[in-house]
Amino acid sequence: MTKNQTLRRALADGKLFTAMAAHNPLAAKLAEEAGFGGIWGSGFELSASYAVPDANILSSGTHLEMMRAIASVVSIPLIADIDTGFGNAVNVSYVVPQYEAAEASAIVIEDKTFPKDTSLRADGRQELVRIEEFQGKVAAAVDVRRDEDFMVIARTEALIAGQGQAEAIKRALAYEEAGADAILIHSKQKTPDEVLSFIKAWTGAVPLVLVPTAYPELTEADIEALGKVGIVIYGNHAVRAAVGAMRSVFAQIRKEGGIREVDKTLPSVKEIIDLQDDEYMRGVEAKFLR
Ligand code: SPV
Ligand code: MG
C-alpha cells in the first residue's frame, strides 16, 4: 500500500487519523516512532525553526525541500501545509505537482489572502479571499494531482477571521463542491465550543480536520465520538517540546558551569547515531567500500 492509499483508506474507514507536526526529518522520525499515523508539515513549525514569523516569510522552495527531506525518512503519510498556495490558482496548479513529487500524500490549502498571517496570533491580519476564487484554487489542486489518492484538503479560516459559523459553513460546503477531499476547520477560541457547534451544523459528506491547539482539552476520544472528524493535527508540539527541552538544558549548563549533571539526563550520542540510520550506512560500507 502506498502512503497516499494509507491516508485515503484511514479516512474512509472512519477511525480518527492522528498527525504530529514536524519541522525537520528528525522530528518526523520521532513522531513516527511514537505511533502517530502521519506527519503534519507545518508552516508554523518550519518558520519557528528559522526564527521568523509564520507569514510567508520563507519561500515555497524552503518548505518544499523540507517536505521532501521529511518524506524520505518516514514510512507514514505526510500532510503538507501549503498555506494559501503561494499565490492564486495559477500558482496552486504549479505548486501542487511539486509537493506530490516530493512525496507528500496531501496538501492543506487555506482561504486567506497571500501573504498570510499566522492564525493563532492575537490581532493577526486575517483576510479571506472570495469564495469563488478559493473554489478555483481547490479545483486547480484537484485537477493537477496525478494520483487520485493524493488528497486536497481545504481549510477555511472564517472562524479565525471572526466571520462566524454561517460563513464558515457556507465556505466549507463551497469548497467541498469544488472537489476538496476534506475540510479543515480552524478556531482560536480557548474552548472547543465554536468548533463543536460547527461540527454539529456540518452537513457535508467529506470528513473534517481539527487542529485543537487553542482548545487542548478536547481529547482524541472526544473527537472520535463526534463522528464527522477524520484527522486531528497536533500543529506545533514538536517545536514547542524542542524549545522547552533546549531552554531547560542550556540553563542548567550555564547554572552548573558544565555538563557533568545534565549529561546523565540526555539521550545518549548512540541514540542520535541510531536516529541517523547509521546501521544502513554500515551496510553500504561493508558491501561497497573496497
Ligand atoms: C501550522 O501548523 O502551520 C498551521 C496550524 O497551519 S496553525 O499554526 O494553528 O495555524
Ligand atoms: Mg500553517
PDB file of C-alpha atoms and ligand atoms in Angstrom:
ATOM      1  CA  MET A   1       0.000   0.000   0.000  1.00  0.00           C
ATOM      2  CA  THR A   2       1.341   3.471  -0.861  1.00  0.00           C
ATOM      3  CA  LYS A   3       1.456   6.257   1.718  1.00  0.00           C
ATOM      4  CA  ASN A   4      -1.289   8.046  -0.223  1.00  0.00           C
ATOM      5  CA  GLN A   5      -3.509   4.957   0.000  1.00  0.00           C
ATOM      6  CA  THR A   6      -2.772   4.633   3.716  1.00  0.00           C
ATOM      7  CA  LEU A   7      -4.124   8.130   4.332  1.00  0.00           C
ATOM      8  CA  ARG A   8      -7.042   7.800   1.930  1.00  0.00           C
ATOM      9  CA  ARG A   9      -8.131   4.474   3.481  1.00  0.00           C
ATOM     10  CA  ALA A  10      -7.656   5.688   7.045  1.00  0.00           C
ATOM     11  CA  LEU A  11     -10.190   8.411   6.282  1.00  0.00           C
ATOM     12  CA  ALA A  12     -12.574   6.008   4.594  1.00  0.00           C
ATOM     13  CA  ASP A  13     -12.604   3.533   7.472  1.00  0.00           C
ATOM     14  CA  GLY A  14     -13.896   6.143   9.916  1.00  0.00           C
ATOM     15  CA  LYS A  15     -11.130   5.814  12.508  1.00  0.00           C
ATOM     16  CA  LEU A  16      -9.507   9.055  13.663  1.00  0.00           C
ATOM     17  CA  PHE A  17      -6.150   9.646  11.942  1.00  0.00           C
ATOM     18  CA  THR A  18      -3.546  11.461  14.043  1.00  0.00           C
ATOM     19  CA  ALA A  19      -0.832  13.708  12.578  1.00  0.00           C
ATOM     20  CA  MET A  20       2.024  15.265  14.552  1.00  0.00           C
ATOM     21  CA  ALA A  21       3.789  18.423  13.398  1.00  0.00           C
ATOM     22  CA  ALA A  22       7.413  18.222  12.338  1.00  0.00           C
ATOM     23  CA  HIS A  23       9.858  20.928  11.287  1.00  0.00           C
ATOM     24  CA  ASN A  24      12.623  18.592  10.182  1.00  0.00           C
ATOM     25  CA  PRO A  25      13.208  14.911   9.363  1.00  0.00           C
ATOM     26  CA  LEU A  26      14.466  14.084  12.868  1.00  0.00           C
ATOM     27  CA  ALA A  27      11.241  15.328  14.476  1.00  0.00           C
ATOM     28  CA  ALA A  28       9.258  13.398  11.857  1.00  0.00           C
ATOM     29  CA  LYS A  29      11.114  10.192  12.709  1.00  0.00           C
ATOM     30  CA  LEU A  30      10.397  10.679  16.405  1.00  0.00           C
ATOM     31  CA  ALA A  31       6.704  11.215  15.617  1.00  0.00           C
ATOM     32  CA  GLU A  32       6.600   8.004  13.610  1.00  0.00           C
ATOM     33  CA  GLU A  33       8.402   6.162  16.420  1.00  0.00           C
ATOM     34  CA  ALA A  34       5.802   7.456  18.914  1.00  0.00           C
ATOM     35  CA  GLY A  35       2.980   5.957  16.864  1.00  0.00           C
ATOM     36  CA  PHE A  36       1.331   8.906  15.123  1.00  0.00           C
ATOM     37  CA  GLY A  37      -0.485   7.986  11.922  1.00  0.00           C
ATOM     38  CA  GLY A  38       1.119  10.754   9.871  1.00  0.00           C
ATOM     39  CA  ILE A  39       3.232  13.905   9.818  1.00  0.00           C
ATOM     40  CA  TRP A  40       1.939  17.473   9.618  1.00  0.00           C
ATOM     41  CA  GLY A  41       4.367  19.505   7.506  1.00  0.00           C
ATOM     42  CA  SER A  42       3.616  22.628   9.493  1.00  0.00           C
ATOM     43  CA  GLY A  43       4.409  26.076   8.147  1.00  0.00           C
ATOM     44  CA  PHE A  44       4.331  27.448  11.671  1.00  0.00           C
ATOM     45  CA  GLU A  45       6.926  24.942  12.873  1.00  0.00           C
ATOM     46  CA  LEU A  46       9.241  25.435   9.912  1.00  0.00           C
ATOM     47  CA  SER A  47       9.017  29.229  10.280  1.00  0.00           C
ATOM     48  CA  ALA A  48       9.713  28.903  14.006  1.00  0.00           C
ATOM     49  CA  SER A  49      12.722  26.708  13.311  1.00  0.00           C
ATOM     50  CA  TYR A  50      14.124  29.563  11.175  1.00  0.00           C
ATOM     51  CA  ALA A  51      13.083  32.025  13.918  1.00  0.00           C
ATOM     52  CA  VAL A  52      10.871  34.037  11.557  1.00  0.00           C
ATOM     53  CA  PRO A  53       7.089  34.643  11.684  1.00  0.00           C
ATOM     54  CA  ASP A  54       4.667  32.235  10.001  1.00  0.00           C
ATOM     55  CA  ALA A  55       3.659  34.828   7.427  1.00  0.00           C
ATOM     56  CA  ASN A  56       5.071  33.642   4.072  1.00  0.00           C
ATOM     57  CA  ILE A  57       8.495  34.978   5.023  1.00  0.00           C
ATOM     58  CA  LEU A  58      10.065  31.671   3.990  1.00  0.00           C
ATOM     59  CA  SER A  59       9.886  30.757   0.309  1.00  0.00           C
ATOM     60  CA  SER A  60       7.781  27.886  -1.002  1.00  0.00           C
ATOM     61  CA  GLY A  61      11.071  26.248  -2.046  1.00  0.00           C
ATOM     62  CA  THR A  62      12.333  26.171   1.529  1.00  0.00           C
ATOM     63  CA  HIS A  63       9.121  24.486   2.679  1.00  0.00           C
ATOM     64  CA  LEU A  64       9.045  22.116  -0.294  1.00  0.00           C
ATOM     65  CA  GLU A  65      12.615  20.923   0.277  1.00  0.00           C
ATOM     66  CA  MET A  66      11.852  20.261   3.942  1.00  0.00           C
ATOM     67  CA  MET A  67       8.788  18.237   2.947  1.00  0.00           C
ATOM     68  CA  ARG A  68      10.931  16.189   0.550  1.00  0.00           C
ATOM     69  CA  ALA A  69      13.516  15.566   3.278  1.00  0.00           C
ATOM     70  CA  ILE A  70      10.830  14.552   5.783  1.00  0.00           C
ATOM     71  CA  ALA A  71       9.019  12.220   3.377  1.00  0.00           C
ATOM     72  CA  SER A  72      12.291  10.497   2.557  1.00  0.00           C
ATOM     73  CA  VAL A  73      12.882   9.302   6.135  1.00  0.00           C
ATOM     74  CA  VAL A  74       9.411   8.211   7.306  1.00  0.00           C
ATOM     75  CA  SER A  75       7.057   5.497   6.114  1.00  0.00           C
ATOM     76  CA  ILE A  76       3.870   7.264   7.251  1.00  0.00           C
ATOM     77  CA  PRO A  77       1.915   9.812   5.170  1.00  0.00           C
ATOM     78  CA  LEU A  78       2.933  13.475   5.129  1.00  0.00           C
ATOM     79  CA  ILE A  79       0.255  16.168   5.051  1.00  0.00           C
ATOM     80  CA  ALA A  80       1.905  19.319   3.684  1.00  0.00           C
ATOM     81  CA  ASP A  81       0.728  22.724   4.889  1.00  0.00           C
ATOM     82  CA  ILE A  82       0.985  24.893   1.776  1.00  0.00           C
ATOM     83  CA  ASP A  83      -0.623  27.955   3.402  1.00  0.00           C
ATOM     84  CA  THR A  84      -2.551  29.863   0.704  1.00  0.00           C
ATOM     85  CA  GLY A  85      -0.872  28.014  -2.167  1.00  0.00           C
ATOM     86  CA  PHE A  86       1.740  30.780  -2.593  1.00  0.00           C
ATOM     87  CA  GLY A  87      -0.454  32.944  -4.810  1.00  0.00           C
ATOM     88  CA  ASN A  88      -3.554  32.438  -6.925  1.00  0.00           C
ATOM     89  CA  ALA A  89      -4.993  29.347  -8.671  1.00  0.00           C
ATOM     90  CA  VAL A  90      -2.221  29.519 -11.263  1.00  0.00           C
ATOM     91  CA  ASN A  91       0.435  29.283  -8.550  1.00  0.00           C
ATOM     92  CA  VAL A  92      -1.505  26.405  -6.977  1.00  0.00           C
ATOM     93  CA  SER A  93      -1.521  24.496 -10.235  1.00  0.00           C
ATOM     94  CA  TYR A  94       2.273  24.750 -10.461  1.00  0.00           C
ATOM     95  CA  VAL A  95       2.994  24.111  -6.782  1.00  0.00           C
ATOM     96  CA  VAL A  96       0.811  21.059  -6.096  1.00  0.00           C
ATOM     97  CA  PRO A  97       2.636  18.708  -8.521  1.00  0.00           C
ATOM     98  CA  GLN A  98       5.891  19.698  -6.827  1.00  0.00           C
ATOM     99  CA  TYR A  99       4.511  18.601  -3.453  1.00  0.00           C
ATOM    100  CA  GLU A 100       3.212  15.390  -4.964  1.00  0.00           C
ATOM    101  CA  ALA A 101       6.654  14.751  -6.488  1.00  0.00           C
ATOM    102  CA  ALA A 102       8.200  15.425  -3.058  1.00  0.00           C
ATOM    103  CA  GLU A 103       6.056  12.528  -1.803  1.00  0.00           C
ATOM    104  CA  ALA A 104       3.564  14.408   0.297  1.00  0.00           C
ATOM    105  CA  SER A 105       0.283  12.475   0.493  1.00  0.00           C
ATOM    106  CA  ALA A 106      -1.936  15.516   0.943  1.00  0.00           C
ATOM    107  CA  ILE A 107      -1.837  19.289   0.848  1.00  0.00           C
ATOM    108  CA  VAL A 108      -3.827  21.661   3.020  1.00  0.00           C
ATOM    109  CA  ILE A 109      -4.637  24.989   1.400  1.00  0.00           C
ATOM    110  CA  GLU A 110      -6.281  27.864   3.304  1.00  0.00           C
ATOM    111  CA  ASP A 111      -8.666  30.585   2.150  1.00  0.00           C
ATOM    112  CA  LYS A 112      -6.674  33.596   3.347  1.00  0.00           C
ATOM    113  CA  THR A 113      -5.043  36.237   1.177  1.00  0.00           C
ATOM    114  CA  PHE A 114      -1.374  35.937   0.205  1.00  0.00           C
ATOM    115  CA  PRO A 115       0.802  36.787   2.074  1.00  0.00           C
ATOM    116  CA  LYS A 116      -0.874  35.163   5.052  1.00  0.00           C
ATOM    117  CA  ASP A 117      -0.544  35.875   8.731  1.00  0.00           C
ATOM    118  CA  THR A 118      -0.438  33.068  11.251  1.00  0.00           C
ATOM    119  CA  SER A 119      -3.832  32.011  12.610  1.00  0.00           C
ATOM    120  CA  LEU A 120      -3.268  31.924  16.342  1.00  0.00           C
ATOM    121  CA  ARG A 121      -1.526  35.290  16.809  1.00  0.00           C
ATOM    122  CA  ALA A 122      -3.620  37.797  18.724  1.00  0.00           C
ATOM    123  CA  ASP A 123      -4.793  40.589  16.365  1.00  0.00           C
ATOM    124  CA  GLY A 124      -3.333  38.887  13.291  1.00  0.00           C
ATOM    125  CA  ARG A 125      -4.236  40.103   9.781  1.00  0.00           C
ATOM    126  CA  GLN A 126      -6.903  37.607   8.802  1.00  0.00           C
ATOM    127  CA  GLU A 127      -8.324  38.460   5.393  1.00  0.00           C
ATOM    128  CA  LEU A 128     -10.145  35.877   3.289  1.00  0.00           C
ATOM    129  CA  VAL A 129     -10.267  35.599  -0.497  1.00  0.00           C
ATOM    130  CA  ARG A 130     -13.644  35.445  -2.283  1.00  0.00           C
ATOM    131  CA  ILE A 131     -15.379  32.062  -2.142  1.00  0.00           C
ATOM    132  CA  GLU A 132     -15.319  31.686  -5.959  1.00  0.00           C
ATOM    133  CA  GLU A 133     -11.622  32.491  -6.058  1.00  0.00           C
ATOM    134  CA  PHE A 134     -10.843  29.839  -3.450  1.00  0.00           C
ATOM    135  CA  GLN A 135     -13.074  27.300  -5.200  1.00  0.00           C
ATOM    136  CA  GLY A 136     -10.857  27.898  -8.247  1.00  0.00           C
ATOM    137  CA  LYS A 137      -7.757  27.207  -6.167  1.00  0.00           C
ATOM    138  CA  VAL A 138      -9.210  23.959  -4.791  1.00  0.00           C
ATOM    139  CA  ALA A 139     -10.350  22.879  -8.257  1.00  0.00           C
ATOM    140  CA  ALA A 140      -6.884  23.661  -9.672  1.00  0.00           C
ATOM    141  CA  ALA A 141      -5.240  21.484  -6.998  1.00  0.00           C
ATOM    142  CA  VAL A 142      -7.655  18.611  -7.681  1.00  0.00           C
ATOM    143  CA  ASP A 143      -7.159  18.948 -11.427  1.00  0.00           C
ATOM    144  CA  VAL A 144      -3.350  18.729 -11.365  1.00  0.00           C
ATOM    145  CA  ARG A 145      -2.914  15.832  -8.947  1.00  0.00           C
ATOM    146  CA  ARG A 146      -1.545  12.725 -10.633  1.00  0.00           C
ATOM    147  CA  ASP A 147      -2.540  10.113  -8.050  1.00  0.00           C
ATOM    148  CA  GLU A 148      -6.229  10.205  -7.163  1.00  0.00           C
ATOM    149  CA  ASP A 149      -5.320   9.072  -3.625  1.00  0.00           C
ATOM    150  CA  PHE A 150      -3.293  12.285  -3.140  1.00  0.00           C
ATOM    151  CA  MET A 151      -5.643  14.379  -1.030  1.00  0.00           C
ATOM    152  CA  VAL A 152      -6.604  18.017  -1.347  1.00  0.00           C
ATOM    153  CA  ILE A 153      -7.758  19.397   1.999  1.00  0.00           C
ATOM    154  CA  ALA A 154      -9.427  22.815   2.007  1.00  0.00           C
ATOM    155  CA  ARG A 155      -9.103  24.929   5.121  1.00  0.00           C
ATOM    156  CA  THR A 156     -11.438  27.726   5.990  1.00  0.00           C
ATOM    157  CA  GLU A 157     -10.253  30.499   8.249  1.00  0.00           C
ATOM    158  CA  ALA A 158     -13.723  32.052   8.536  1.00  0.00           C
ATOM    159  CA  LEU A 159     -13.875  31.439  12.303  1.00  0.00           C
ATOM    160  CA  ILE A 160     -10.284  32.651  12.760  1.00  0.00           C
ATOM    161  CA  ALA A 161     -11.246  35.825  10.838  1.00  0.00           C
ATOM    162  CA  GLY A 162     -14.245  36.361  13.125  1.00  0.00           C
ATOM    163  CA  GLN A 163     -16.790  35.895  10.323  1.00  0.00           C
ATOM    164  CA  GLY A 164     -18.925  33.389  12.223  1.00  0.00           C
ATOM    165  CA  GLN A 165     -20.360  29.934  11.750  1.00  0.00           C
ATOM    166  CA  ALA A 166     -22.759  30.661   8.875  1.00  0.00           C
ATOM    167  CA  GLU A 167     -19.903  31.996   6.740  1.00  0.00           C
ATOM    168  CA  ALA A 168     -17.658  29.065   7.750  1.00  0.00           C
ATOM    169  CA  ILE A 169     -20.316  26.503   6.784  1.00  0.00           C
ATOM    170  CA  LYS A 170     -21.060  28.304   3.509  1.00  0.00           C
ATOM    171  CA  ARG A 171     -17.385  28.305   2.597  1.00  0.00           C
ATOM    172  CA  ALA A 172     -16.778  24.698   3.644  1.00  0.00           C
ATOM    173  CA  LEU A 173     -19.717  23.463   1.538  1.00  0.00           C
ATOM    174  CA  ALA A 174     -18.488  25.523  -1.426  1.00  0.00           C
ATOM    175  CA  TYR A 175     -15.009  24.034  -1.112  1.00  0.00           C
ATOM    176  CA  GLU A 176     -16.417  20.507  -0.935  1.00  0.00           C
ATOM    177  CA  GLU A 177     -18.385  21.275  -4.102  1.00  0.00           C
ATOM    178  CA  ALA A 178     -15.106  22.388  -5.745  1.00  0.00           C
ATOM    179  CA  GLY A 179     -13.634  18.945  -5.069  1.00  0.00           C
ATOM    180  CA  ALA A 180     -11.966  19.079  -1.634  1.00  0.00           C
ATOM    181  CA  ASP A 181     -11.466  15.647  -0.040  1.00  0.00           C
ATOM    182  CA  ALA A 182     -11.761  17.039   3.494  1.00  0.00           C
ATOM    183  CA  ILE A 183     -12.354  20.359   5.242  1.00  0.00           C
ATOM    184  CA  LEU A 184     -10.046  21.751   7.903  1.00  0.00           C
ATOM    185  CA  ILE A 185     -11.991  23.972  10.269  1.00  0.00           C
ATOM    186  CA  HIS A 186      -9.730  26.146  12.402  1.00  0.00           C
ATOM    187  CA  SER A 187     -10.621  28.099  15.535  1.00  0.00           C
ATOM    188  CA  LYS A 188      -8.610  30.109  18.024  1.00  0.00           C
ATOM    189  CA  GLN A 189     -11.257  30.136  20.755  1.00  0.00           C
ATOM    190  CA  LYS A 190      -9.925  28.870  24.072  1.00  0.00           C
ATOM    191  CA  THR A 191     -12.757  26.350  24.410  1.00  0.00           C
ATOM    192  CA  PRO A 192     -13.945  23.823  21.812  1.00  0.00           C
ATOM    193  CA  ASP A 193     -17.499  25.306  21.743  1.00  0.00           C
ATOM    194  CA  GLU A 194     -17.101  27.163  18.434  1.00  0.00           C
ATOM    195  CA  VAL A 195     -15.694  24.108  16.662  1.00  0.00           C
ATOM    196  CA  LEU A 196     -18.220  21.745  18.245  1.00  0.00           C
ATOM    197  CA  SER A 197     -21.044  23.967  17.070  1.00  0.00           C
ATOM    198  CA  PHE A 198     -19.588  23.983  13.524  1.00  0.00           C
ATOM    199  CA  ILE A 199     -19.311  20.184  13.558  1.00  0.00           C
ATOM    200  CA  LYS A 200     -22.916  19.839  14.688  1.00  0.00           C
ATOM    201  CA  ALA A 201     -24.060  22.084  11.838  1.00  0.00           C
ATOM    202  CA  TRP A 202     -21.874  20.369   9.212  1.00  0.00           C
ATOM    203  CA  THR A 203     -23.998  18.600   6.592  1.00  0.00           C
ATOM    204  CA  GLY A 204     -21.271  17.947   4.031  1.00  0.00           C
ATOM    205  CA  ALA A 205     -20.225  14.434   3.039  1.00  0.00           C
ATOM    206  CA  VAL A 206     -16.452  14.855   3.415  1.00  0.00           C
ATOM    207  CA  PRO A 207     -14.669  14.440   6.753  1.00  0.00           C
ATOM    208  CA  LEU A 208     -13.491  17.345   8.883  1.00  0.00           C
ATOM    209  CA  VAL A 209      -9.968  18.039  10.125  1.00  0.00           C
ATOM    210  CA  LEU A 210      -9.262  19.684  13.502  1.00  0.00           C
ATOM    211  CA  VAL A 211      -6.185  21.435  14.908  1.00  0.00           C
ATOM    212  CA  PRO A 212      -7.020  21.698  18.632  1.00  0.00           C
ATOM    213  CA  THR A 213      -4.023  23.860  19.628  1.00  0.00           C
ATOM    214  CA  ALA A 214      -6.191  26.599  21.163  1.00  0.00           C
ATOM    215  CA  TYR A 215      -8.618  24.212  22.903  1.00  0.00           C
ATOM    216  CA  PRO A 216      -6.338  21.407  24.125  1.00  0.00           C
ATOM    217  CA  GLU A 217      -8.852  19.796  26.460  1.00  0.00           C
ATOM    218  CA  LEU A 218     -10.552  18.074  23.525  1.00  0.00           C
ATOM    219  CA  THR A 219      -9.150  14.513  23.512  1.00  0.00           C
ATOM    220  CA  GLU A 220      -8.969  12.039  20.646  1.00  0.00           C
ATOM    221  CA  ALA A 221     -11.760  10.032  22.287  1.00  0.00           C
ATOM    222  CA  ASP A 222     -13.959  13.163  22.381  1.00  0.00           C
ATOM    223  CA  ILE A 223     -13.196  13.909  18.732  1.00  0.00           C
ATOM    224  CA  GLU A 224     -13.799  10.329  17.606  1.00  0.00           C
ATOM    225  CA  ALA A 225     -17.184  10.340  19.344  1.00  0.00           C
ATOM    226  CA  LEU A 226     -18.274  13.302  17.188  1.00  0.00           C
ATOM    227  CA  GLY A 227     -18.201  11.010  14.154  1.00  0.00           C
ATOM    228  CA  LYS A 228     -17.568  13.638  11.463  1.00  0.00           C
ATOM    229  CA  VAL A 229     -13.848  14.259  12.063  1.00  0.00           C
ATOM    230  CA  GLY A 230     -11.300  12.227  10.089  1.00  0.00           C
ATOM    231  CA  ILE A 231      -7.991  13.801  11.125  1.00  0.00           C
ATOM    232  CA  VAL A 232      -6.641  15.520  14.211  1.00  0.00           C
ATOM    233  CA  ILE A 233      -3.489  17.571  13.695  1.00  0.00           C
ATOM    234  CA  TYR A 234      -1.170  18.490  16.560  1.00  0.00           C
ATOM    235  CA  GLY A 235       0.072  21.684  14.978  1.00  0.00           C
ATOM    236  CA  ASN A 236       3.155  22.806  16.892  1.00  0.00           C
ATOM    237  CA  HIS A 237       4.009  20.334  19.628  1.00  0.00           C
ATOM    238  CA  ALA A 238       7.353  19.244  18.147  1.00  0.00           C
ATOM    239  CA  VAL A 239       8.840  22.721  18.095  1.00  0.00           C
ATOM    240  CA  ARG A 240       7.361  23.628  21.490  1.00  0.00           C
ATOM    241  CA  ALA A 241       8.777  20.434  23.013  1.00  0.00           C
ATOM    242  CA  ALA A 242      12.172  21.222  21.474  1.00  0.00           C
ATOM    243  CA  VAL A 243      12.130  24.825  22.756  1.00  0.00           C
ATOM    244  CA  GLY A 244      11.220  23.694  26.274  1.00  0.00           C
ATOM    245  CA  ALA A 245      13.884  20.991  26.353  1.00  0.00           C
ATOM    246  CA  MET A 246      16.660  23.200  24.936  1.00  0.00           C
ATOM    247  CA  ARG A 247      15.862  26.106  27.261  1.00  0.00           C
ATOM    248  CA  SER A 248      15.984  23.875  30.291  1.00  0.00           C
ATOM    249  CA  VAL A 249      19.205  22.051  29.360  1.00  0.00           C
ATOM    250  CA  PHE A 250      21.010  25.235  28.243  1.00  0.00           C
ATOM    251  CA  ALA A 251      20.038  26.990  31.503  1.00  0.00           C
ATOM    252  CA  GLN A 252      21.245  24.056  33.593  1.00  0.00           C
ATOM    253  CA  ILE A 253      24.655  24.037  31.851  1.00  0.00           C
ATOM    254  CA  ARG A 254      25.074  27.787  32.424  1.00  0.00           C
ATOM    255  CA  LYS A 255      23.995  27.454  36.051  1.00  0.00           C
ATOM    256  CA  GLU A 256      26.244  24.495  36.847  1.00  0.00           C
ATOM    257  CA  GLY A 257      29.205  25.647  34.750  1.00  0.00           C
ATOM    258  CA  GLY A 258      29.488  22.369  32.878  1.00  0.00           C
ATOM    259  CA  ILE A 259      27.718  19.313  31.530  1.00  0.00           C
ATOM    260  CA  ARG A 260      28.516  16.771  34.272  1.00  0.00           C
ATOM    261  CA  GLU A 261      24.984  16.617  35.758  1.00  0.00           C
ATOM    262  CA  VAL A 262      22.926  17.325  32.674  1.00  0.00           C
ATOM    263  CA  ASP A 263      24.721  14.696  30.619  1.00  0.00           C
ATOM    264  CA  LYS A 264      23.079  11.889  32.609  1.00  0.00           C
ATOM    265  CA  THR A 265      19.628  13.222  31.764  1.00  0.00           C
ATOM    266  CA  LEU A 266      20.088  13.458  27.982  1.00  0.00           C
ATOM    267  CA  PRO A 267      19.587  10.859  25.237  1.00  0.00           C
ATOM    268  CA  SER A 268      22.971   9.257  24.526  1.00  0.00           C
ATOM    269  CA  VAL A 269      25.054  10.103  21.474  1.00  0.00           C
ATOM    270  CA  LYS A 270      24.467   6.491  20.392  1.00  0.00           C
ATOM    271  CA  GLU A 271      20.705   7.159  20.309  1.00  0.00           C
ATOM    272  CA  ILE A 272      21.300  10.083  17.956  1.00  0.00           C
ATOM    273  CA  ILE A 273      23.571   7.984  15.754  1.00  0.00           C
ATOM    274  CA  ASP A 274      20.811   5.364  15.558  1.00  0.00           C
ATOM    275  CA  LEU A 275      18.330   8.064  14.508  1.00  0.00           C
ATOM    276  CA  GLN A 276      20.779   8.980  11.739  1.00  0.00           C
ATOM    277  CA  ASP A 277      20.295   5.418  10.464  1.00  0.00           C
ATOM    278  CA  ASP A 278      23.958   4.668  10.881  1.00  0.00           C
ATOM    279  CA  GLU A 279      23.190   0.966  10.533  1.00  0.00           C
ATOM    280  CA  TYR A 280      22.182   1.467   6.911  1.00  0.00           C
ATOM    281  CA  MET A 281      25.456   3.232   6.119  1.00  0.00           C
ATOM    282  CA  ARG A 282      27.467   0.460   7.800  1.00  0.00           C
ATOM    283  CA  GLY A 283      25.755  -1.978   5.454  1.00  0.00           C
ATOM    284  CA  VAL A 284      26.689   0.124   2.420  1.00  0.00           C
ATOM    285  CA  GLU A 285      30.284   0.360   3.679  1.00  0.00           C
ATOM    286  CA  ALA A 286      30.529  -3.385   4.147  1.00  0.00           C
ATOM    287  CA  LYS A 287      29.218  -4.050   0.656  1.00  0.00           C
ATOM    288  CA  PHE A 288      30.914  -1.408  -1.453  1.00  0.00           C
ATOM    289  CA  LEU A 289      33.951   0.123   0.234  1.00  0.00           C
ATOM    290  CA  ARG A 290      36.760  -1.843  -1.304  1.00  0.00           C
TER     291      ARG A 290
HETATM  292  C1  SPV B   1       0.603  25.240  11.110  1.00  0.00           C
HETATM  293  O1  SPV B   1       0.977  24.418  11.961  1.00  0.00           O
HETATM  294  O2  SPV B   1       1.372  25.826  10.368  1.00  0.00           O
HETATM  295  C2  SPV B   1      -0.829  25.529  10.977  1.00  0.00           C
HETATM  296  C3  SPV B   1      -1.693  25.385  12.142  1.00  0.00           C
HETATM  297  O3  SPV B   1      -1.230  25.946   9.914  1.00  0.00           O
HETATM  298  S1  SPV B   1      -1.762  26.927  12.922  1.00  0.00           S
HETATM  299  O4  SPV B   1      -0.408  27.351  13.209  1.00  0.00           O
HETATM  300  O5  SPV B   1      -2.536  26.715  14.138  1.00  0.00           O
HETATM  301  O6  SPV B   1      -2.424  27.842  12.041  1.00  0.00           O
HETATM  302 MG    MG B   2       0.283  26.731   8.755  1.00  0.00          MG
END
